[in-house]
Amino acid sequence: MTDPVAQRINLLGLPRPELTAFVAQLGSQPFRARQLMNWMYKRGTGSFAEMSDLAKDFRARLALAAEVRAPEVAAVQRSADGTRKWLLRADAAQAFEMVFIPEPDRGTLCISSQVGCALDCSFCSTAQQGYNRNLTTAEIVGQVWLAARELEREERIRIAAGVPAAGGGSAPEERHVTNVVLMGMGEPLANFRNVVPALHILLDDFGFDLSRRRVTLSTSGLVPQIYRLAEETNVALAVSLHAPDDALRNELVPINRKHPIAELLEACWHYLDEQNGRSVTFEYVMLDEVNDSPAQARALARLLKGHPAKVNLIPFNPFPGTRYRRSPTAVIQRFRDELLQRGVLATTRRTRGEDIDAACGQLAGRVIDRTTVRLGNKVIGVAVQT
Ligand code: SAH
């Protein structure tokens, strides 16, 4: 006999049209899907028993056929700077990570899209562990659901206890998820099929209701998928550029051998045109004496000048076994000035959560059943799931 529990549908994986169809299958009206979403996403409840404006028999049918289940938390770590990292279970042996970064004016949740990564970027710790599997839509949405719920619960406890908010209460929203970035483990565009529905739920008025500018997808540069993304959604796009020329980028971001810089930039401008977007953010990791010279800054400026582009310089975050070092602060500043002087907008990303290995490129999670599939360097009949 099959286990009925194993067949329950996780509603966190269903965007509104699919949820509406599911509700109809259970013999209920389409507007019930919106009510359900309201309970799930606005009130953060996963218990059908609590959904008091739904008919009792509908709740009973839901309880048999469906569930609202976020990934299980394996561990939580807190940084001295308020950053928090969750280790989430993908199954008994595998885990992935998510990070919340509170700032005075916003709370950014950095979520994962895959367990491990197949892209093999030479300066990234996630790459070292290889690729295990794609996260499902429910696991991607479940990260936001879980963090939002947890942070709101703490906020309620704090208020009930009369404890003032950190920062003197001037920034009430600092504890909440206001922005979501797909910058955790994995290459989101290699998991297109599950990531796009998740984006729809993040943006849906009845879902998390985030504005398109508060959701950012970061990619290492899967060009065909950038074109496809332009047809499906309009979230903000970030691209991991990291080098101003193909020779160096081939080394750092091996997918560049397949989709060189010129092709990648064309895809970016297309995305902006289609989506009426403001600009693309180009991430650029600052690696000591690798990609951080003034001449390289000038080459980067030549690539981007006159285009709607912003450069985000990321001081390299080291991890055990890496051959790279972080560029000195003065070098990063000089690089940034070279860009600014040439009219290219540039900022430096503040490193957060370093003491708990929660900074960019440090997410490791746990991948035990690693496969040998690699995108990039060792391209071997790659299965990019679309
Ligand atoms: N795979 C996607 C999503 C990862 S986003 C992508 O490549 O864009 C994480 C960002 O941090 C990317 O720009 C990535 O290149 C960068 N990064 C990776 N390792 C890093 C490290 N050790 N230090 C600083 N940034 C790093």
mmCIF file of C-alpha atoms and ligand atoms in Angstrom:
data_model
loop_
_atom_site.group_PDB
_atom_site.id
_atom_site.type_symbol
_atom_site.label_atom_id
_atom_site.label_comp_id
_atom_site.label_asym_id
_atom_site.label_seq_id
_atom_site.Cartn_x
_atom_site.Cartn_y
_atom_site.Cartn_z
ATOM 1 C CA MET A 1 0.000 0.000 0.000
ATOM 2 C CA THR A 2 1.230 3.487 -0.722
ATOM 3 C CA ASP A 3 1.622 5.901 2.115
ATOM 4 C CA PRO A 4 -1.080 8.573 1.743
ATOM 5 C CA VAL A 5 1.073 11.148 3.567
ATOM 6 C CA ALA A 6 3.823 10.841 0.982
ATOM 7 C CA GLN A 7 1.326 11.828 -1.687
ATOM 8 C CA ARG A 8 0.170 15.023 -0.074
ATOM 9 C CA ILE A 9 0.763 18.055 -2.209
ATOM 10 C CA ASN A 10 2.878 20.759 -0.641
ATOM 11 C CA LEU A 11 0.908 23.948 -1.306
ATOM 12 C CA LEU A 12 4.056 26.089 -1.002
ATOM 13 C CA GLY A 13 4.972 24.755 -4.437
ATOM 14 C CA LEU A 14 1.813 25.946 -6.199
ATOM 15 C CA PRO A 15 1.529 29.392 -7.793
ATOM 16 C CA ARG A 16 -2.007 30.820 -7.786
ATOM 17 C CA PRO A 17 -3.286 29.253 -11.067
ATOM 18 C CA GLU A 18 -2.093 25.791 -9.989
ATOM 19 C CA LEU A 19 -3.478 26.263 -6.491
ATOM 20 C CA THR A 20 -6.810 27.320 -7.979
ATOM 21 C CA ALA A 21 -6.879 24.178 -10.125
ATOM 22 C CA PHE A 22 -6.019 22.067 -7.096
ATOM 23 C CA VAL A 23 -8.792 23.630 -5.033
ATOM 24 C CA ALA A 24 -11.216 22.975 -7.895
ATOM 25 C CA GLN A 25 -10.143 19.327 -7.930
ATOM 26 C CA LEU A 26 -11.140 19.143 -4.301
ATOM 27 C CA GLY A 27 -14.556 20.454 -5.318
ATOM 28 C CA SER A 28 -14.210 23.984 -4.019
ATOM 29 C CA GLN A 29 -14.605 27.464 -5.500
ATOM 30 C CA PRO A 30 -11.660 29.259 -7.129
ATOM 31 C CA PHE A 31 -11.728 32.110 -4.598
ATOM 32 C CA ARG A 32 -10.877 29.606 -1.898
ATOM 33 C CA ALA A 33 -7.367 29.514 -3.369
ATOM 34 C CA ARG A 34 -6.973 33.199 -2.530
ATOM 35 C CA GLN A 35 -8.258 32.606 0.981
ATOM 36 C CA LEU A 36 -5.802 29.776 1.394
ATOM 37 C CA MET A 37 -2.943 31.962 0.183
ATOM 38 C CA ASN A 38 -4.008 34.655 2.567
ATOM 39 C CA TRP A 39 -3.677 32.261 5.482
ATOM 40 C CA MET A 40 -0.424 30.796 4.244
ATOM 41 C CA TYR A 41 1.422 33.902 3.184
ATOM 42 C CA LYS A 42 -0.149 36.837 5.014
ATOM 43 C CA ARG A 43 -0.791 35.134 8.306
ATOM 44 C CA GLY A 44 1.965 32.552 8.090
ATOM 45 C CA THR A 45 -0.111 29.595 9.123
ATOM 46 C CA GLY A 46 0.387 26.135 7.737
ATOM 47 C CA SER A 47 -2.340 24.508 9.746
ATOM 48 C CA PHE A 48 -5.628 23.961 7.893
ATOM 49 C CA ALA A 49 -7.422 23.601 11.240
ATOM 50 C CA GLU A 50 -6.696 27.285 11.957
ATOM 51 C CA MET A 51 -8.151 28.525 8.671
ATOM 52 C CA SER A 52 -11.450 29.416 10.248
ATOM 53 C CA ASP A 53 -13.187 30.982 7.240
ATOM 54 C CA LEU A 54 -12.870 27.787 5.213
ATOM 55 C CA ALA A 55 -15.680 25.236 5.470
ATOM 56 C CA LYS A 56 -14.953 22.395 7.864
ATOM 57 C CA ASP A 57 -15.328 19.677 5.239
ATOM 58 C CA PHE A 58 -13.037 21.540 2.834
ATOM 59 C CA ARG A 59 -10.434 21.792 5.593
ATOM 60 C CA ALA A 60 -10.800 18.069 6.213
ATOM 61 C CA ARG A 61 -10.281 17.320 2.514
ATOM 62 C CA LEU A 62 -7.271 19.627 2.437
ATOM 63 C CA ALA A 63 -5.752 17.907 5.432
ATOM 64 C CA LEU A 64 -5.955 14.591 3.605
ATOM 65 C CA ALA A 65 -4.668 15.781 0.254
ATOM 66 C CA ALA A 66 -2.310 18.641 1.040
ATOM 67 C CA GLU A 67 0.195 20.105 3.427
ATOM 68 C CA VAL A 68 2.122 23.318 3.954
ATOM 69 C CA ARG A 69 5.636 22.210 4.714
ATOM 70 C CA ALA A 70 8.811 24.269 4.860
ATOM 71 C CA PRO A 71 12.248 22.639 4.830
ATOM 72 C CA GLU A 72 13.284 21.227 8.181
ATOM 73 C CA VAL A 73 15.809 23.279 10.123
ATOM 74 C CA ALA A 74 18.978 21.346 10.929
ATOM 75 C CA ALA A 75 20.831 24.225 12.622
ATOM 76 C CA VAL A 76 20.735 27.993 13.099
ATOM 77 C CA GLN A 77 23.756 30.225 13.619
ATOM 78 C CA ARG A 78 23.796 33.889 14.567
ATOM 79 C CA SER A 79 26.549 36.305 13.718
ATOM 80 C CA ALA A 80 27.713 39.140 15.978
ATOM 81 C CA ASP A 81 26.420 41.560 13.305
ATOM 82 C CA GLY A 82 22.848 40.201 13.443
ATOM 83 C CA THR A 83 23.154 38.034 10.341
ATOM 84 C CA ARG A 84 21.565 34.658 10.756
ATOM 85 C CA LYS A 85 22.187 31.454 8.848
ATOM 86 C CA TRP A 86 19.930 28.442 8.684
ATOM 87 C CA LEU A 87 21.094 25.011 7.649
ATOM 88 C CA LEU A 88 18.090 23.316 6.070
ATOM 89 C CA ARG A 89 17.607 19.672 5.349
ATOM 90 C CA ALA A 90 17.099 18.507 1.785
ATOM 91 C CA ASP A 91 16.908 14.889 2.976
ATOM 92 C CA ALA A 92 18.610 12.703 5.556
ATOM 93 C CA ALA A 93 22.098 13.353 4.224
ATOM 94 C CA GLN A 94 21.917 16.616 2.294
ATOM 95 C CA ALA A 95 21.513 20.174 3.462
ATOM 96 C CA PHE A 96 21.512 23.693 2.056
ATOM 97 C CA GLU A 97 21.746 27.161 3.546
ATOM 98 C CA MET A 98 19.804 30.389 3.756
ATOM 99 C CA VAL A 99 20.935 33.697 5.263
ATOM 100 C CA PHE A 100 19.026 36.669 6.699
ATOM 101 C CA ILE A 101 20.833 39.999 6.692
ATOM 102 C CA PRO A 102 19.132 42.731 8.759
ATOM 103 C CA GLU A 103 19.912 46.329 7.900
ATOM 104 C CA PRO A 104 18.395 49.508 9.306
ATOM 105 C CA ASP A 105 16.119 50.037 6.319
ATOM 106 C CA ARG A 106 15.525 46.498 5.118
ATOM 107 C CA GLY A 107 15.837 42.810 5.785
ATOM 108 C CA THR A 108 17.353 40.748 3.013
ATOM 109 C CA LEU A 109 16.869 37.027 2.795
ATOM 110 C CA CYS A 110 19.402 35.191 0.665
ATOM 111 C CA ILE A 111 17.961 31.872 -0.474
ATOM 112 C CA SER A 112 19.325 28.808 -2.235
ATOM 113 C CA SER A 113 18.055 27.262 -5.452
ATOM 114 C CA GLN A 114 20.066 24.024 -5.544
ATOM 115 C CA VAL A 115 21.867 21.683 -3.183
ATOM 116 C CA GLY A 116 25.437 22.335 -4.251
ATOM 117 C CA CYS A 117 26.238 23.785 -7.652
ATOM 118 C CA ALA A 118 27.537 22.455 -10.963
ATOM 119 C CA LEU A 119 29.061 25.667 -12.281
ATOM 120 C CA ASP A 120 32.524 25.210 -10.811
ATOM 121 C CA CYS A 121 33.486 28.869 -10.332
ATOM 122 C CA SER A 122 37.038 28.687 -9.016
ATOM 123 C CA PHE A 123 36.591 31.161 -6.116
ATOM 124 C CA CYS A 124 33.318 29.788 -4.715
ATOM 125 C CA SER A 125 33.056 27.357 -1.846
ATOM 126 C CA THR A 126 29.698 25.987 -2.971
ATOM 127 C CA ALA A 127 31.337 24.852 -6.224
ATOM 128 C CA GLN A 128 33.838 22.752 -4.322
ATOM 129 C CA GLN A 129 31.211 20.409 -3.060
ATOM 130 C CA GLY A 130 29.776 19.597 -6.477
ATOM 131 C CA TYR A 131 26.135 19.393 -7.416
ATOM 132 C CA ASN A 132 23.518 17.263 -5.810
ATOM 133 C CA ARG A 133 20.051 18.286 -6.876
ATOM 134 C CA ASN A 134 17.625 21.057 -7.694
ATOM 135 C CA LEU A 135 15.449 22.368 -4.922
ATOM 136 C CA THR A 136 11.730 22.068 -5.581
ATOM 137 C CA THR A 137 9.506 25.128 -5.867
ATOM 138 C CA ALA A 138 8.120 24.326 -2.405
ATOM 139 C CA GLU A 139 11.637 24.199 -0.963
ATOM 140 C CA ILE A 140 12.509 27.554 -2.529
ATOM 141 C CA VAL A 141 9.295 29.269 -1.401
ATOM 142 C CA GLY A 142 9.482 27.366 1.901
ATOM 143 C CA GLN A 143 12.724 29.173 2.778
ATOM 144 C CA VAL A 144 11.015 32.570 2.607
ATOM 145 C CA TRP A 145 7.945 31.254 4.383
ATOM 146 C CA LEU A 146 10.002 29.801 7.190
ATOM 147 C CA ALA A 147 12.203 32.858 7.715
ATOM 148 C CA ALA A 148 9.287 35.305 7.559
ATOM 149 C CA ARG A 149 7.330 33.233 10.054
ATOM 150 C CA GLU A 150 10.229 32.818 12.421
ATOM 151 C CA LEU A 151 11.163 36.514 12.358
ATOM 152 C CA GLU A 152 7.567 37.617 12.845
ATOM 153 C CA ARG A 153 7.100 35.218 15.719
ATOM 154 C CA GLU A 154 10.157 36.657 17.442
ATOM 155 C CA GLU A 155 8.868 40.158 16.821
ATOM 156 C CA ARG A 156 5.550 39.306 18.494
ATOM 157 C CA ILE A 157 7.353 37.843 21.488
ATOM 158 C CA ARG A 158 9.566 40.924 21.708
ATOM 159 C CA ILE A 159 6.604 43.296 21.600
ATOM 160 C CA ALA A 160 4.656 41.235 24.133
ATOM 161 C CA ALA A 161 7.639 41.345 26.469
ATOM 162 C CA GLY A 162 7.952 45.110 26.011
ATOM 163 C CA VAL A 163 11.559 44.843 24.832
ATOM 164 C CA PRO A 164 12.577 47.705 22.525
ATOM 165 C CA ALA A 165 13.658 46.813 18.987
ATOM 166 C CA ALA A 166 17.353 46.575 18.258
ATOM 167 C CA GLY A 167 18.494 49.969 17.020
ATOM 168 C CA GLY A 168 16.277 51.803 19.473
ATOM 169 C CA GLY A 169 13.018 50.966 17.783
ATOM 170 C CA SER A 170 13.626 53.382 14.918
ATOM 171 C CA ALA A 171 13.660 50.617 12.360
ATOM 172 C CA PRO A 172 10.734 48.327 12.989
ATOM 173 C CA GLU A 173 11.095 46.558 9.688
ATOM 174 C CA GLU A 174 14.687 45.550 10.192
ATOM 175 C CA ARG A 175 13.591 42.195 11.534
ATOM 176 C CA HIS A 176 11.385 41.390 8.578
ATOM 177 C CA VAL A 177 11.988 40.018 5.153
ATOM 178 C CA THR A 178 11.612 42.978 2.783
ATOM 179 C CA ASN A 179 13.960 41.765 0.038
ATOM 180 C CA VAL A 180 14.745 38.339 -1.350
ATOM 181 C CA VAL A 181 17.894 37.541 -3.295
ATOM 182 C CA LEU A 182 18.565 34.254 -5.067
ATOM 183 C CA MET A 183 22.228 34.430 -4.156
ATOM 184 C CA GLY A 184 22.565 31.423 -1.915
ATOM 185 C CA MET A 185 23.710 28.023 -3.032
ATOM 186 C CA GLY A 186 23.196 26.976 -6.615
ATOM 187 C CA GLU A 187 22.650 28.490 -10.034
ATOM 188 C CA PRO A 188 19.003 29.596 -10.152
ATOM 189 C CA LEU A 189 18.804 29.535 -13.942
ATOM 190 C CA ALA A 190 20.008 25.921 -14.026
ATOM 191 C CA ASN A 191 16.842 25.160 -12.052
ATOM 192 C CA PHE A 192 14.588 27.290 -14.216
ATOM 193 C CA ARG A 193 11.582 24.986 -13.984
ATOM 194 C CA ASN A 194 11.322 25.295 -10.206
ATOM 195 C CA VAL A 195 12.674 28.808 -9.736
ATOM 196 C CA VAL A 196 10.237 30.628 -12.031
ATOM 197 C CA PRO A 197 7.057 29.449 -10.234
ATOM 198 C CA ALA A 198 8.731 30.379 -6.951
ATOM 199 C CA LEU A 199 9.341 33.909 -8.276
ATOM 200 C CA HIS A 200 5.669 34.131 -9.218
ATOM 201 C CA ILE A 201 4.660 33.277 -5.652
ATOM 202 C CA LEU A 202 7.106 35.838 -4.229
ATOM 203 C CA LEU A 203 5.619 38.582 -6.410
ATOM 204 C CA ASP A 204 1.936 37.582 -6.268
ATOM 205 C CA ASP A 205 -0.284 40.051 -4.327
ATOM 206 C CA PHE A 206 -1.780 37.036 -2.614
ATOM 207 C CA GLY A 207 1.638 35.507 -2.043
ATOM 208 C CA PHE A 208 4.518 37.427 -0.476
ATOM 209 C CA ASP A 209 3.531 40.497 -2.467
ATOM 210 C CA LEU A 210 7.131 41.639 -2.953
ATOM 211 C CA SER A 211 7.777 44.292 -5.546
ATOM 212 C CA ARG A 212 9.831 43.199 -8.552
ATOM 213 C CA ARG A 213 12.675 45.451 -7.476
ATOM 214 C CA ARG A 214 12.933 43.701 -4.141
ATOM 215 C CA VAL A 215 13.498 40.280 -5.649
ATOM 216 C CA THR A 216 16.872 39.709 -7.306
ATOM 217 C CA LEU A 217 17.990 36.684 -9.242
ATOM 218 C CA SER A 218 21.732 36.301 -9.587
ATOM 219 C CA THR A 219 23.195 34.186 -12.361
ATOM 220 C CA SER A 220 26.660 33.179 -13.433
ATOM 221 C CA GLY A 221 25.519 33.773 -16.993
ATOM 222 C CA LEU A 222 23.357 31.051 -18.525
ATOM 223 C CA VAL A 223 22.558 33.079 -21.616
ATOM 224 C CA PRO A 224 19.671 31.078 -23.149
ATOM 225 C CA GLN A 225 17.907 31.037 -19.785
ATOM 226 C CA ILE A 226 18.247 34.819 -19.432
ATOM 227 C CA TYR A 227 16.247 35.162 -22.666
ATOM 228 C CA ARG A 228 13.667 32.730 -21.340
ATOM 229 C CA LEU A 229 13.508 34.516 -18.023
ATOM 230 C CA ALA A 230 12.634 37.729 -19.832
ATOM 231 C CA GLU A 231 9.486 36.009 -21.094
ATOM 232 C CA GLU A 232 8.441 34.770 -17.683
ATOM 233 C CA THR A 233 9.129 37.414 -15.083
ATOM 234 C CA ASN A 234 10.546 40.855 -14.390
ATOM 235 C CA VAL A 235 12.550 40.529 -11.206
ATOM 236 C CA ALA A 236 15.831 42.396 -10.833
ATOM 237 C CA LEU A 237 18.768 40.712 -12.527
ATOM 238 C CA ALA A 238 22.280 40.394 -11.125
ATOM 239 C CA VAL A 239 25.072 38.816 -13.124
ATOM 240 C CA SER A 240 28.319 37.416 -11.781
ATOM 241 C CA LEU A 241 30.798 38.998 -14.170
ATOM 242 C CA HIS A 242 34.034 38.970 -12.131
ATOM 243 C CA ALA A 243 36.371 39.668 -15.071
ATOM 244 C CA PRO A 244 36.573 42.252 -17.847
ATOM 245 C CA ASP A 245 37.853 39.872 -20.536
ATOM 246 C CA ASP A 246 37.061 36.368 -21.753
ATOM 247 C CA ALA A 247 40.484 34.862 -21.030
ATOM 248 C CA LEU A 248 40.234 35.609 -17.319
ATOM 249 C CA ARG A 249 36.517 34.969 -17.074
ATOM 250 C CA ASN A 250 36.999 31.536 -18.661
ATOM 251 C CA GLU A 251 39.183 30.729 -15.693
ATOM 252 C CA LEU A 252 37.020 32.220 -12.951
ATOM 253 C CA VAL A 253 33.534 31.456 -14.267
ATOM 254 C CA PRO A 254 33.994 28.493 -16.622
ATOM 255 C CA ILE A 255 30.492 28.770 -18.114
ATOM 256 C CA ASN A 256 32.038 31.728 -19.966
ATOM 257 C CA ARG A 257 33.627 29.247 -22.394
ATOM 258 C CA LYS A 258 30.152 28.422 -23.541
ATOM 259 C CA HIS A 259 28.644 31.908 -23.284
ATOM 260 C CA PRO A 260 31.331 34.590 -23.592
ATOM 261 C CA ILE A 261 31.024 38.124 -22.232
ATOM 262 C CA ALA A 262 29.704 39.811 -25.390
ATOM 263 C CA GLU A 263 26.852 37.293 -25.655
ATOM 264 C CA LEU A 264 26.117 37.606 -21.969
ATOM 265 C CA LEU A 265 25.914 41.394 -22.062
ATOM 266 C CA GLU A 266 23.606 41.282 -25.063
ATOM 267 C CA ALA A 267 21.285 38.983 -23.129
ATOM 268 C CA CYS A 268 21.342 41.401 -20.187
ATOM 269 C CA TRP A 269 20.359 44.413 -22.284
ATOM 270 C CA HIS A 270 17.631 42.329 -23.899
ATOM 271 C CA TYR A 271 16.304 41.432 -20.450
ATOM 272 C CA LEU A 272 16.128 45.094 -19.471
ATOM 273 C CA ASP A 273 14.401 46.070 -22.721
ATOM 274 C CA GLU A 274 11.802 43.348 -22.392
ATOM 275 C CA GLN A 275 11.134 44.021 -18.748
ATOM 276 C CA ASN A 276 11.466 47.751 -18.786
ATOM 277 C CA GLY A 277 14.039 47.311 -16.052
ATOM 278 C CA ARG A 278 16.271 50.030 -14.722
ATOM 279 C CA SER A 279 19.641 48.365 -14.676
ATOM 280 C CA VAL A 280 21.516 45.128 -14.334
ATOM 281 C CA THR A 281 23.818 44.676 -11.361
ATOM 282 C CA PHE A 282 27.168 43.144 -12.227
ATOM 283 C CA GLU A 283 28.820 41.357 -9.344
ATOM 284 C CA TYR A 284 32.584 41.502 -9.313
ATOM 285 C CA VAL A 285 34.497 39.569 -6.675
ATOM 286 C CA MET A 286 37.713 41.332 -5.693
ATOM 287 C CA LEU A 287 40.567 38.835 -5.893
ATOM 288 C CA ASP A 288 44.006 40.080 -4.926
ATOM 289 C CA GLU A 289 46.256 40.437 -7.989
ATOM 290 C CA VAL A 290 43.870 38.462 -10.170
ATOM 291 C CA ASN A 291 41.170 40.835 -11.386
ATOM 292 C CA ASP A 292 41.700 43.981 -9.312
ATOM 293 C CA SER A 293 44.159 46.184 -11.244
ATOM 294 C CA PRO A 294 43.318 49.725 -12.391
ATOM 295 C CA ALA A 295 43.764 48.558 -15.996
ATOM 296 C CA GLN A 296 41.132 45.869 -15.400
ATOM 297 C CA ALA A 297 38.821 48.476 -13.877
ATOM 298 C CA ARG A 298 39.219 50.591 -16.999
ATOM 299 C CA ALA A 299 38.522 47.585 -19.216
ATOM 300 C CA LEU A 300 35.392 46.889 -17.185
ATOM 301 C CA ALA A 301 34.311 50.503 -17.537
ATOM 302 C CA ARG A 302 34.718 50.262 -21.319
ATOM 303 C CA LEU A 303 32.448 47.210 -21.364
ATOM 304 C CA LEU A 304 29.680 48.810 -19.351
ATOM 305 C CA LYS A 305 29.889 52.519 -20.022
ATOM 306 C CA GLY A 306 26.749 53.954 -21.512
ATOM 307 C CA HIS A 307 24.688 50.925 -20.524
ATOM 308 C CA PRO A 308 22.194 50.695 -17.673
ATOM 309 C CA ALA A 309 24.628 48.868 -15.428
ATOM 310 C CA LYS A 310 25.719 48.972 -11.812
ATOM 311 C CA VAL A 311 28.800 47.234 -10.510
ATOM 312 C CA ASN A 312 28.775 45.651 -7.088
ATOM 313 C CA LEU A 313 32.285 44.904 -5.887
ATOM 314 C CA ILE A 314 32.371 41.960 -3.505
ATOM 315 C CA PRO A 315 35.470 41.640 -1.327
ATOM 316 C CA PHE A 316 36.499 37.985 -1.697
ATOM 317 C CA ASN A 317 35.424 35.821 1.232
ATOM 318 C CA PRO A 318 37.971 33.116 1.849
ATOM 319 C CA PHE A 319 37.221 29.484 2.667
ATOM 320 C CA PRO A 320 39.464 26.540 3.530
ATOM 321 C CA GLY A 321 41.626 25.370 0.662
ATOM 322 C CA THR A 322 41.126 28.391 -1.593
ATOM 323 C CA ARG A 323 44.078 29.725 -3.555
ATOM 324 C CA TYR A 324 42.705 33.290 -3.642
ATOM 325 C CA ARG A 325 43.122 36.241 -1.307
ATOM 326 C CA ARG A 326 40.921 39.268 -0.765
ATOM 327 C CA SER A 327 42.066 42.483 -2.419
ATOM 328 C CA PRO A 328 43.244 45.097 0.079
ATOM 329 C CA THR A 329 40.667 47.779 0.912
ATOM 330 C CA ALA A 330 42.692 50.513 -0.774
ATOM 331 C CA VAL A 331 42.833 48.483 -3.990
ATOM 332 C CA ILE A 332 39.080 47.968 -3.931
ATOM 333 C CA GLN A 333 38.581 51.691 -3.425
ATOM 334 C CA ARG A 334 40.913 52.544 -6.291
ATOM 335 C CA PHE A 335 39.086 50.066 -8.561
ATOM 336 C CA ARG A 336 35.787 51.633 -7.633
ATOM 337 C CA ASP A 337 37.081 55.144 -8.262
ATOM 338 C CA GLU A 338 38.323 54.134 -11.716
ATOM 339 C CA LEU A 339 34.807 52.974 -12.519
ATOM 340 C CA LEU A 340 33.100 56.038 -11.042
ATOM 341 C CA GLN A 341 35.445 58.395 -12.878
ATOM 342 C CA ARG A 342 34.337 56.762 -16.122
ATOM 343 C CA GLY A 343 30.693 57.176 -15.322
ATOM 344 C CA VAL A 344 30.025 53.589 -14.248
ATOM 345 C CA LEU A 345 28.042 53.302 -11.044
ATOM 346 C CA ALA A 346 29.847 51.152 -8.503
ATOM 347 C CA THR A 347 29.329 50.145 -4.907
ATOM 348 C CA THR A 348 31.228 47.860 -2.567
ATOM 349 C CA ARG A 349 29.272 45.138 -0.851
ATOM 350 C CA ARG A 350 29.689 45.173 2.887
ATOM 351 C CA THR A 351 30.703 41.766 4.122
ATOM 352 C CA ARG A 352 28.208 40.357 6.584
ATOM 353 C CA GLY A 353 28.094 37.244 8.674
ATOM 354 C CA GLU A 354 31.713 36.288 8.080
ATOM 355 C CA ASP A 355 32.118 34.858 11.587
ATOM 356 C CA ILE A 356 29.500 32.211 10.814
ATOM 357 C CA ASP A 357 30.617 31.558 7.207
ATOM 358 C CA ALA A 358 27.476 33.220 5.921
ATOM 359 C CA ALA A 359 29.157 35.663 3.534
ATOM 360 C CA CYS A 360 28.952 35.451 -0.267
ATOM 361 C CA GLY A 361 30.586 32.345 -1.593
ATOM 362 C CA GLN A 362 30.973 30.734 1.812
ATOM 363 C CA LEU A 363 27.755 28.755 1.852
ATOM 364 C CA ALA A 364 28.631 25.127 2.045
ATOM 365 C CA GLY A 365 25.631 23.228 3.315
ATOM 366 C CA ARG A 366 26.189 19.543 3.010
ATOM 367 C CA VAL A 367 26.305 17.486 -0.135
ATOM 368 C CA ILE A 368 27.067 13.870 0.338
ATOM 369 C CA ASP A 369 25.819 12.160 -2.789
ATOM 370 C CA ARG A 370 27.691 14.477 -5.056
ATOM 371 C CA THR A 371 27.443 13.764 -8.727
ATOM 372 C CA THR A 372 30.235 14.525 -11.120
ATOM 373 C CA VAL A 373 28.114 16.737 -13.313
ATOM 374 C CA ARG A 374 29.783 20.065 -13.898
ATOM 375 C CA LEU A 375 28.749 22.994 -16.000
ATOM 376 C CA GLY A 376 31.646 24.946 -17.328
ATOM 377 C CA ASN A 377 35.159 23.626 -16.935
ATOM 378 C CA LYS A 378 34.393 19.983 -17.313
ATOM 379 C CA VAL A 379 31.313 20.182 -19.456
ATOM 380 C CA ILE A 380 30.112 16.655 -20.000
ATOM 381 C CA GLY A 381 26.758 16.414 -21.725
ATOM 382 C CA VAL A 382 25.310 18.680 -19.145
ATOM 383 C CA ALA A 383 21.780 18.232 -17.966
ATOM 384 C CA VAL A 384 20.539 21.729 -17.257
ATOM 385 C CA GLN A 385 17.051 21.170 -16.016
ATOM 386 C CA THR A 386 14.630 23.507 -17.712
HETATM 387 N N1 SAH B 1 25.146 31.010 -8.931
HETATM 388 C C1 SAH B 1 24.636 32.348 -8.896
HETATM 389 C C2 SAH B 1 24.156 32.718 -7.538
HETATM 390 C C3 SAH B 1 25.269 32.898 -6.496
HETATM 391 S S1 SAH B 1 25.190 34.516 -5.952
HETATM 392 C C4 SAH B 1 25.681 33.302 -9.421
HETATM 393 O O1 SAH B 1 26.778 32.835 -9.725
HETATM 394 O O2 SAH B 1 25.402 34.475 -9.617
HETATM 395 C C5 SAH B 1 26.579 34.661 -4.992
HETATM 396 C C6 SAH B 1 27.555 35.710 -5.470
HETATM 397 O O3 SAH B 1 28.724 35.618 -4.673
HETATM 398 C C7 SAH B 1 27.982 35.488 -6.907
HETATM 399 O O4 SAH B 1 28.253 36.686 -7.561
HETATM 400 C C8 SAH B 1 29.255 34.702 -6.696
HETATM 401 O O5 SAH B 1 30.073 34.727 -7.831
HETATM 402 C C9 SAH B 1 29.846 35.422 -5.515
HETATM 403 N N2 SAH B 1 30.847 34.636 -4.808
HETATM 404 C C10 SAH B 1 31.076 33.315 -4.914
HETATM 405 N N3 SAH B 1 32.088 32.959 -4.132
HETATM 406 C C11 SAH B 1 32.513 34.068 -3.507
HETATM 407 C C12 SAH B 1 33.520 34.321 -2.527
HETATM 408 N N4 SAH B 1 34.262 33.349 -2.041
HETATM 409 N N5 SAH B 1 33.649 35.594 -2.099
HETATM 410 C C13 SAH B 1 32.861 36.577 -2.552
HETATM 411 N N6 SAH B 1 31.886 36.385 -3.458
HETATM 412 C C14 SAH B 1 31.727 35.151 -3.936
#
